[in-house]
């Protein structure tokens, strides 16, 4: 029997609770969003002249380069830093949580002005965030959240991951008339994004008794692992599957390769839906191999540096900003691919 990677219910509740996102919230309606802006932690004490953006040093701990999304996210932040004359110290965590913790501890020792974290895992950050707070360095979270008290960071900018999973589930229900035997390719299990995309999807398909997840396993958000996991699951469930839900486009693209290698037609014999809406996903949709993708916009650079500018000036920033997205189907792909920025 194959191994299934489940995120435990306890972990899900802990992460959803910490991020104030209920599975029932729709996009942009979470409690944290509607709350009045709270002052950022670690802002300049009154009386001290705030620095200009061109005078500050920002330490950025990035997850790694596991996906096309991540590469676009790094590029957007690096380009924006350069445009605004900000000195950015970039640390590639290579998808290892401890690398990221060590990088952030290094930024604290150096005494950077602001720390930006795109956390690979959502747990295990509290001691480091407490250290940053003690040192008076504001922390901005981007791309994923952490399981920690809100006063330990200034702000978080993420997509509504539950909404994304729900959109994928509802789209698949419509496409298959509520009859689907599904392989789910899960992202990194300790990341809030994987827990929430799983939860949103499960909530949507629960309304359809003939939609079942036959196997759910992590492909760690990479194309290589998505392909390998799909190969294993396809041979374990020969002839049983008619749909794939991948938590990101890269895993979907890997799965598409595995489906073709098994002599089947992705997009026809097996319906494929994923999340991100990166250019390679549009190419696969134009070729008819991917059916739909839910957009998760990685271009956080401009918003990130607008926010950092406010923080260094001592202005209040919202605790959480939701980056909006939309669903793209393969029928729209040819006409929209030219305008995709990532
Ligand atoms: O945190 C955002 C997710 O991480 C993206 O959907 C995925 O592609 C990336 O690896």
Short mmCIF file of C-alpha atoms and ligand atoms in Angstrom, two decimals:
data_model
loop_
_atom_site.label_atom_id
_atom_site.label_comp_id
_atom_site.label_asym_id
_atom_site.label_seq_id
_atom_site.Cartn_x
_atom_site.Cartn_y
_atom_site.Cartn_z
CA UNK A 1 0.00 0.00 0.00
CA UNK A 2 1.33 3.44 -0.85
CA UNK A 3 2.07 5.98 1.87
CA UNK A 4 -0.38 8.84 2.17
CA UNK A 5 0.89 12.17 3.45
CA UNK A 6 -1.81 13.62 5.62
CA UNK A 7 -1.58 16.89 7.46
CA UNK A 8 -3.17 16.06 10.78
CA UNK A 9 -6.44 17.71 11.76
CA UNK A 10 -4.69 19.15 14.82
CA UNK A 11 -2.00 20.76 12.67
CA UNK A 12 -4.64 22.19 10.34
CA UNK A 13 -6.64 23.68 13.20
CA UNK A 14 -3.50 25.08 14.79
CA UNK A 15 -2.36 26.75 11.57
CA UNK A 16 -5.81 28.01 10.59
CA UNK A 17 -6.31 29.30 14.12
CA UNK A 18 -2.97 31.07 14.24
CA UNK A 19 -3.62 32.77 10.92
CA UNK A 20 -7.22 33.71 11.80
CA UNK A 21 -8.53 32.09 8.62
CA UNK A 22 -11.71 30.03 8.96
CA UNK A 23 -12.52 27.44 6.30
CA UNK A 24 -15.86 29.21 5.86
CA UNK A 25 -14.36 32.59 4.92
CA UNK A 26 -14.44 33.57 1.29
CA UNK A 27 -11.58 35.41 -0.41
CA UNK A 28 -10.71 38.68 1.24
CA UNK A 29 -13.31 38.35 4.01
CA UNK A 30 -11.23 37.01 6.86
CA UNK A 31 -11.48 38.65 10.24
CA UNK A 32 -7.88 39.83 10.07
CA UNK A 33 -8.52 41.61 6.77
CA UNK A 34 -11.41 43.66 8.02
CA UNK A 35 -9.66 44.59 11.27
CA UNK A 36 -8.37 48.14 11.50
CA UNK A 37 -4.63 48.47 10.72
CA UNK A 38 -2.50 47.83 13.76
CA UNK A 39 0.86 49.46 14.30
CA UNK A 40 3.77 47.34 13.16
CA UNK A 41 5.99 45.78 15.77
CA UNK A 42 9.53 47.12 15.90
CA UNK A 43 8.72 50.53 14.41
CA UNK A 44 10.95 53.52 15.17
CA UNK A 45 10.52 55.10 18.59
CA UNK A 46 8.94 58.58 18.61
CA UNK A 47 11.43 61.39 18.10
CA UNK A 48 13.92 59.35 16.07
CA UNK A 49 14.21 60.48 12.43
CA UNK A 50 13.04 57.64 10.15
CA UNK A 51 15.52 56.41 7.55
CA UNK A 52 14.88 56.74 3.81
CA UNK A 53 14.41 53.52 1.82
CA UNK A 54 17.78 54.11 0.17
CA UNK A 55 19.45 54.06 3.59
CA UNK A 56 18.06 50.77 4.87
CA UNK A 57 19.25 47.20 4.69
CA UNK A 58 16.63 44.45 4.25
CA UNK A 59 17.44 40.81 4.94
CA UNK A 60 15.30 38.47 2.84
CA UNK A 61 15.10 34.78 3.71
CA UNK A 62 13.55 33.00 0.72
CA UNK A 63 12.21 29.40 0.80
CA UNK A 64 14.25 28.24 -2.19
CA UNK A 65 13.67 27.92 -5.92
CA UNK A 66 11.32 24.93 -5.93
CA UNK A 67 8.83 26.24 -8.48
CA UNK A 68 8.29 28.72 -11.32
CA UNK A 69 6.14 30.67 -8.84
CA UNK A 70 9.01 30.95 -6.37
CA UNK A 71 11.45 32.11 -9.04
CA UNK A 72 9.00 34.85 -10.11
CA UNK A 73 8.50 35.82 -6.43
CA UNK A 74 12.26 36.22 -5.82
CA UNK A 75 12.67 38.17 -9.06
CA UNK A 76 9.84 40.55 -8.24
CA UNK A 77 11.33 41.35 -4.82
CA UNK A 78 14.93 41.65 -6.05
CA UNK A 79 13.95 43.90 -8.98
CA UNK A 80 11.83 46.15 -6.77
CA UNK A 81 14.64 46.50 -4.21
CA UNK A 82 17.01 47.55 -6.97
CA UNK A 83 14.50 50.00 -8.42
CA UNK A 84 14.05 51.70 -5.04
CA UNK A 85 17.74 51.65 -4.13
CA UNK A 86 17.28 49.33 -1.14
CA UNK A 87 20.18 47.12 -0.12
CA UNK A 88 18.73 43.59 -0.11
CA UNK A 89 20.58 40.68 1.49
CA UNK A 90 19.13 37.60 -0.21
CA UNK A 91 19.42 34.21 1.51
CA UNK A 92 18.22 31.16 -0.43
CA UNK A 93 16.97 28.60 2.12
CA UNK A 94 17.17 25.76 -0.45
CA UNK A 95 13.93 24.39 0.96
CA UNK A 96 15.43 23.61 4.37
CA UNK A 97 13.71 25.21 7.36
CA UNK A 98 16.88 25.38 9.48
CA UNK A 99 18.74 27.21 6.71
CA UNK A 100 16.08 29.88 6.90
CA UNK A 101 16.21 30.11 10.70
CA UNK A 102 20.01 30.44 10.56
CA UNK A 103 19.78 33.13 7.88
CA UNK A 104 17.31 35.15 9.94
CA UNK A 105 19.43 34.81 13.07
CA UNK A 106 22.34 36.11 10.98
CA UNK A 107 20.26 39.13 9.88
CA UNK A 108 19.46 39.86 13.54
CA UNK A 109 23.16 39.69 14.49
CA UNK A 110 24.01 42.03 11.60
CA UNK A 111 21.34 44.48 12.75
CA UNK A 112 19.48 44.86 9.45
CA UNK A 113 16.61 47.37 9.41
CA UNK A 114 13.83 45.00 8.26
CA UNK A 115 13.63 41.22 7.88
CA UNK A 116 11.49 39.61 5.17
CA UNK A 117 10.68 35.92 5.47
CA UNK A 118 9.02 33.67 2.90
CA UNK A 119 8.82 30.63 5.18
CA UNK A 120 9.05 27.13 3.77
CA UNK A 121 7.46 25.69 6.93
CA UNK A 122 4.92 27.52 9.04
CA UNK A 123 5.94 26.07 12.41
CA UNK A 124 9.14 26.51 14.43
CA UNK A 125 9.51 30.28 14.04
CA UNK A 126 8.59 31.61 17.48
CA UNK A 127 12.07 31.78 19.13
CA UNK A 128 13.57 33.53 16.09
CA UNK A 129 10.68 35.99 15.81
CA UNK A 130 10.97 36.75 19.54
CA UNK A 131 14.67 37.47 19.02
CA UNK A 132 13.90 39.85 16.14
CA UNK A 133 11.30 41.61 18.25
CA UNK A 134 13.76 41.94 21.15
CA UNK A 135 16.25 43.48 18.71
CA UNK A 136 13.57 45.92 17.47
CA UNK A 137 13.70 44.60 13.89
CA UNK A 138 10.29 44.45 12.17
CA UNK A 139 9.52 41.21 10.33
CA UNK A 140 7.44 41.07 7.16
CA UNK A 141 6.08 37.71 6.01
CA UNK A 142 5.46 37.09 2.35
CA UNK A 143 4.06 34.14 0.36
CA UNK A 144 3.22 31.98 3.42
CA UNK A 145 2.29 32.61 7.04
CA UNK A 146 3.69 31.29 10.30
CA UNK A 147 2.16 29.65 13.33
CA UNK A 148 3.03 32.42 15.83
CA UNK A 149 1.36 35.22 17.77
CA UNK A 150 0.53 38.26 15.63
CA UNK A 151 2.64 40.63 17.73
CA UNK A 152 5.78 38.76 16.63
CA UNK A 153 5.61 40.11 13.10
CA UNK A 154 4.59 43.40 11.49
CA UNK A 155 2.49 42.08 8.61
CA UNK A 156 1.86 39.11 6.33
CA UNK A 157 1.07 39.21 2.60
CA UNK A 158 -0.40 36.02 1.19
CA UNK A 159 -3.12 34.72 -1.08
CA UNK A 160 -6.29 33.20 0.39
CA UNK A 161 -5.16 29.59 0.14
CA UNK A 162 -8.46 28.12 1.36
CA UNK A 163 -10.26 30.06 -1.38
CA UNK A 164 -7.79 28.71 -3.96
CA UNK A 165 -8.42 25.09 -2.92
CA UNK A 166 -12.16 25.70 -2.91
CA UNK A 167 -12.03 27.19 -6.43
CA UNK A 168 -10.14 24.14 -7.70
CA UNK A 169 -12.71 21.80 -6.09
CA UNK A 170 -15.72 23.70 -7.38
CA UNK A 171 -14.24 23.93 -10.87
CA UNK A 172 -13.58 20.17 -10.89
CA UNK A 173 -17.11 19.41 -9.67
CA UNK A 174 -18.53 21.44 -12.56
CA UNK A 175 -16.18 19.88 -15.10
CA UNK A 176 -16.86 16.26 -14.06
CA UNK A 177 -20.56 16.66 -13.20
CA UNK A 178 -19.69 15.81 -9.62
CA UNK A 179 -18.15 12.43 -10.51
CA UNK A 180 -14.42 12.23 -9.93
CA UNK A 181 -11.85 9.81 -8.57
CA UNK A 182 -9.00 12.09 -7.72
CA UNK A 183 -5.28 12.00 -7.08
CA UNK A 184 -4.25 14.96 -4.92
CA UNK A 185 -0.65 16.16 -5.15
CA UNK A 186 -0.03 18.01 -1.90
CA UNK A 187 2.55 20.76 -1.41
CA UNK A 188 5.08 20.84 1.43
CA UNK A 189 3.09 19.32 4.31
CA UNK A 190 4.39 21.67 7.03
CA UNK A 191 3.45 24.77 5.03
CA UNK A 192 0.16 26.57 5.78
CA UNK A 193 -0.44 26.88 2.04
CA UNK A 194 -0.61 23.08 1.62
CA UNK A 195 -2.85 22.63 4.66
CA UNK A 196 -5.25 25.31 3.46
CA UNK A 197 -5.34 24.33 -0.22
CA UNK A 198 -6.18 20.81 0.95
CA UNK A 199 -8.89 22.07 3.32
CA UNK A 200 -10.55 24.35 0.74
CA UNK A 201 -10.64 21.57 -1.86
CA UNK A 202 -12.00 19.02 0.63
CA UNK A 203 -14.73 21.46 1.65
CA UNK A 204 -15.81 21.97 -1.99
CA UNK A 205 -15.91 18.30 -2.99
CA UNK A 206 -17.66 17.25 0.24
CA UNK A 207 -20.88 18.55 -1.36
CA UNK A 208 -20.56 15.89 -4.09
CA UNK A 209 -20.90 12.29 -2.87
CA UNK A 210 -19.40 10.91 -6.09
CA UNK A 211 -16.18 12.91 -5.81
CA UNK A 212 -13.48 11.04 -3.90
CA UNK A 213 -9.80 11.62 -3.25
CA UNK A 214 -8.37 8.17 -3.92
CA UNK A 215 -4.80 9.08 -2.96
CA UNK A 216 -3.21 12.19 -1.49
CA UNK A 217 0.55 12.49 -1.33
CA UNK A 218 3.15 15.25 -1.15
CA UNK A 219 5.16 16.23 -4.21
CA UNK A 220 6.78 19.09 -2.24
CA UNK A 221 5.74 21.70 -4.81
CA UNK A 222 8.33 20.46 -7.34
CA UNK A 223 7.95 19.15 -10.87
CA UNK A 224 10.35 16.24 -10.30
CA UNK A 225 8.55 14.96 -7.21
CA UNK A 226 5.14 15.62 -8.73
CA UNK A 227 6.11 13.36 -11.64
CA UNK A 228 7.58 10.62 -9.43
CA UNK A 229 4.59 10.55 -7.06
CA UNK A 230 2.15 10.53 -9.99
CA UNK A 231 3.98 7.59 -11.61
CA UNK A 232 3.67 5.57 -8.39
CA UNK A 233 0.04 6.47 -7.77
CA UNK A 234 -0.99 5.87 -11.37
CA UNK A 235 0.38 2.34 -11.31
CA UNK A 236 -1.13 1.69 -7.86
CA UNK A 237 -4.56 2.85 -9.09
CA UNK A 238 -4.57 1.73 -12.73
CA UNK A 239 -7.80 2.63 -14.48
CA UNK A 240 -9.34 4.11 -11.33
CA UNK A 241 -8.46 7.76 -11.73
CA UNK A 242 -10.10 10.47 -13.83
CA UNK A 243 -8.78 13.63 -12.15
CA UNK A 244 -5.70 15.23 -10.61
CA UNK A 245 -5.70 18.16 -8.21
CA UNK A 246 -2.17 19.52 -7.75
CA UNK A 247 -1.44 22.19 -5.14
CA UNK A 248 0.77 23.98 -7.67
CA UNK A 249 1.41 24.11 -11.41
CA UNK A 250 4.88 22.58 -11.19
CA UNK A 251 3.55 19.37 -9.65
CA UNK A 252 0.74 19.35 -12.23
CA UNK A 253 3.30 19.65 -15.04
CA UNK A 254 5.24 16.72 -13.55
CA UNK A 255 1.99 14.73 -13.28
CA UNK A 256 1.19 15.50 -16.92
CA UNK A 257 4.53 13.93 -17.94
CA UNK A 258 3.71 10.82 -15.89
CA UNK A 259 0.21 10.55 -17.39
CA UNK A 260 1.66 10.74 -20.92
CA UNK A 261 4.35 8.17 -20.04
CA UNK A 262 1.54 5.83 -18.91
CA UNK A 263 -0.01 6.10 -22.41
CA UNK A 264 -2.90 8.33 -21.30
CA UNK A 265 -3.99 11.79 -22.47
CA UNK A 266 -3.71 14.50 -19.80
CA UNK A 267 -6.57 16.97 -20.10
CA UNK A 268 -8.81 14.28 -21.67
CA UNK A 269 -8.48 10.86 -20.03
CA UNK A 270 -7.46 12.59 -16.81
CA UNK A 271 -8.66 16.11 -16.00
CA UNK A 272 -5.90 18.19 -14.39
CA UNK A 273 -6.47 21.28 -12.23
CA UNK A 274 -3.81 23.13 -10.24
CA UNK A 275 -2.88 26.43 -8.60
CA UNK A 276 -0.50 29.33 -9.50
CA UNK A 277 -1.23 30.27 -13.15
CA UNK A 278 2.43 30.53 -14.17
CA UNK A 279 3.40 30.82 -17.88
CA UNK A 280 4.35 27.12 -18.27
CA UNK A 281 0.84 26.23 -17.05
CA UNK A 282 -0.65 28.46 -19.74
CA UNK A 283 1.55 26.71 -22.33
CA UNK A 284 0.22 23.34 -21.10
CA UNK A 285 -3.35 24.67 -21.31
CA UNK A 286 -2.77 25.90 -24.87
CA UNK A 287 -1.58 22.36 -25.70
CA UNK A 288 -4.76 20.99 -24.05
CA UNK A 289 -2.88 19.05 -21.34
CA UNK A 290 -3.87 21.14 -18.32
CA UNK A 291 -7.55 21.98 -17.87
CA UNK A 292 -7.53 24.86 -15.39
CA UNK A 293 -5.37 26.74 -12.91
CA UNK A 294 -6.24 29.03 -10.00
CA UNK A 295 -4.07 32.13 -9.96
CA UNK A 296 -1.76 32.81 -7.02
CA UNK A 297 0.09 36.01 -7.90
CA UNK A 298 3.81 35.94 -6.91
CA UNK A 299 4.59 39.55 -7.86
CA UNK A 300 4.81 40.81 -4.28
CA UNK A 301 7.74 43.21 -4.80
CA UNK A 302 5.87 46.55 -5.18
CA UNK A 303 3.45 45.88 -2.30
CA UNK A 304 6.28 44.59 -0.13
CA UNK A 305 8.40 47.71 -0.50
CA UNK A 306 5.41 50.07 -0.15
CA UNK A 307 4.77 48.30 3.15
CA UNK A 308 8.41 48.42 4.25
CA UNK A 309 8.48 52.13 3.47
CA UNK A 310 5.50 52.67 5.79
CA UNK A 311 7.07 50.55 8.51
CA UNK A 312 10.35 52.48 8.50
CA UNK A 313 8.39 55.75 8.61
CA UNK A 314 6.59 54.41 11.69
CA UNK A 315 3.19 54.28 9.95
CA UNK A 316 0.57 51.63 10.67
CA UNK A 317 0.21 48.75 8.22
CA UNK A 318 -2.56 46.14 8.00
CA UNK A 319 -1.70 42.93 9.81
CA UNK A 320 -2.63 40.90 6.77
CA UNK A 321 -2.95 41.70 3.07
CA UNK A 322 -4.61 39.22 0.73
CA UNK A 323 -3.19 39.10 -2.79
CA UNK A 324 -6.17 38.40 -5.09
CA UNK A 325 -6.37 35.74 -7.81
CA UNK A 326 -8.76 34.29 -10.39
CA UNK A 327 -9.48 31.01 -12.17
CA UNK A 328 -8.17 30.45 -15.70
CA UNK A 329 -9.52 27.66 -17.92
CA UNK A 330 -7.76 26.22 -20.94
CA UNK A 331 -10.33 27.75 -23.30
CA UNK A 332 -9.01 31.24 -22.34
CA UNK A 333 -5.33 30.26 -22.40
CA UNK A 334 -4.44 31.11 -26.01
CA UNK A 335 -5.90 34.60 -25.76
CA UNK A 336 -4.40 35.42 -22.33
CA UNK A 337 -0.96 33.80 -22.45
CA UNK A 338 0.58 36.85 -24.13
CA UNK A 339 -0.34 39.12 -21.25
CA UNK A 340 0.95 36.89 -18.44
CA UNK A 341 3.72 38.63 -16.51
CA UNK A 342 5.16 35.46 -14.91
O1 LIG B 1 3.70 29.71 -1.13
C1 LIG B 1 3.25 29.77 -2.44
C2 LIG B 1 3.42 28.43 -3.10
O2 LIG B 1 4.74 28.00 -2.97
C3 LIG B 1 3.16 28.41 -4.59
O3 LIG B 1 1.88 28.10 -4.94
C4 LIG B 1 4.06 27.29 -5.00
O4 LIG B 1 4.23 27.16 -6.36
C5 LIG B 1 5.25 27.61 -4.22
O5 LIG B 1 6.21 26.69 -4.21
#
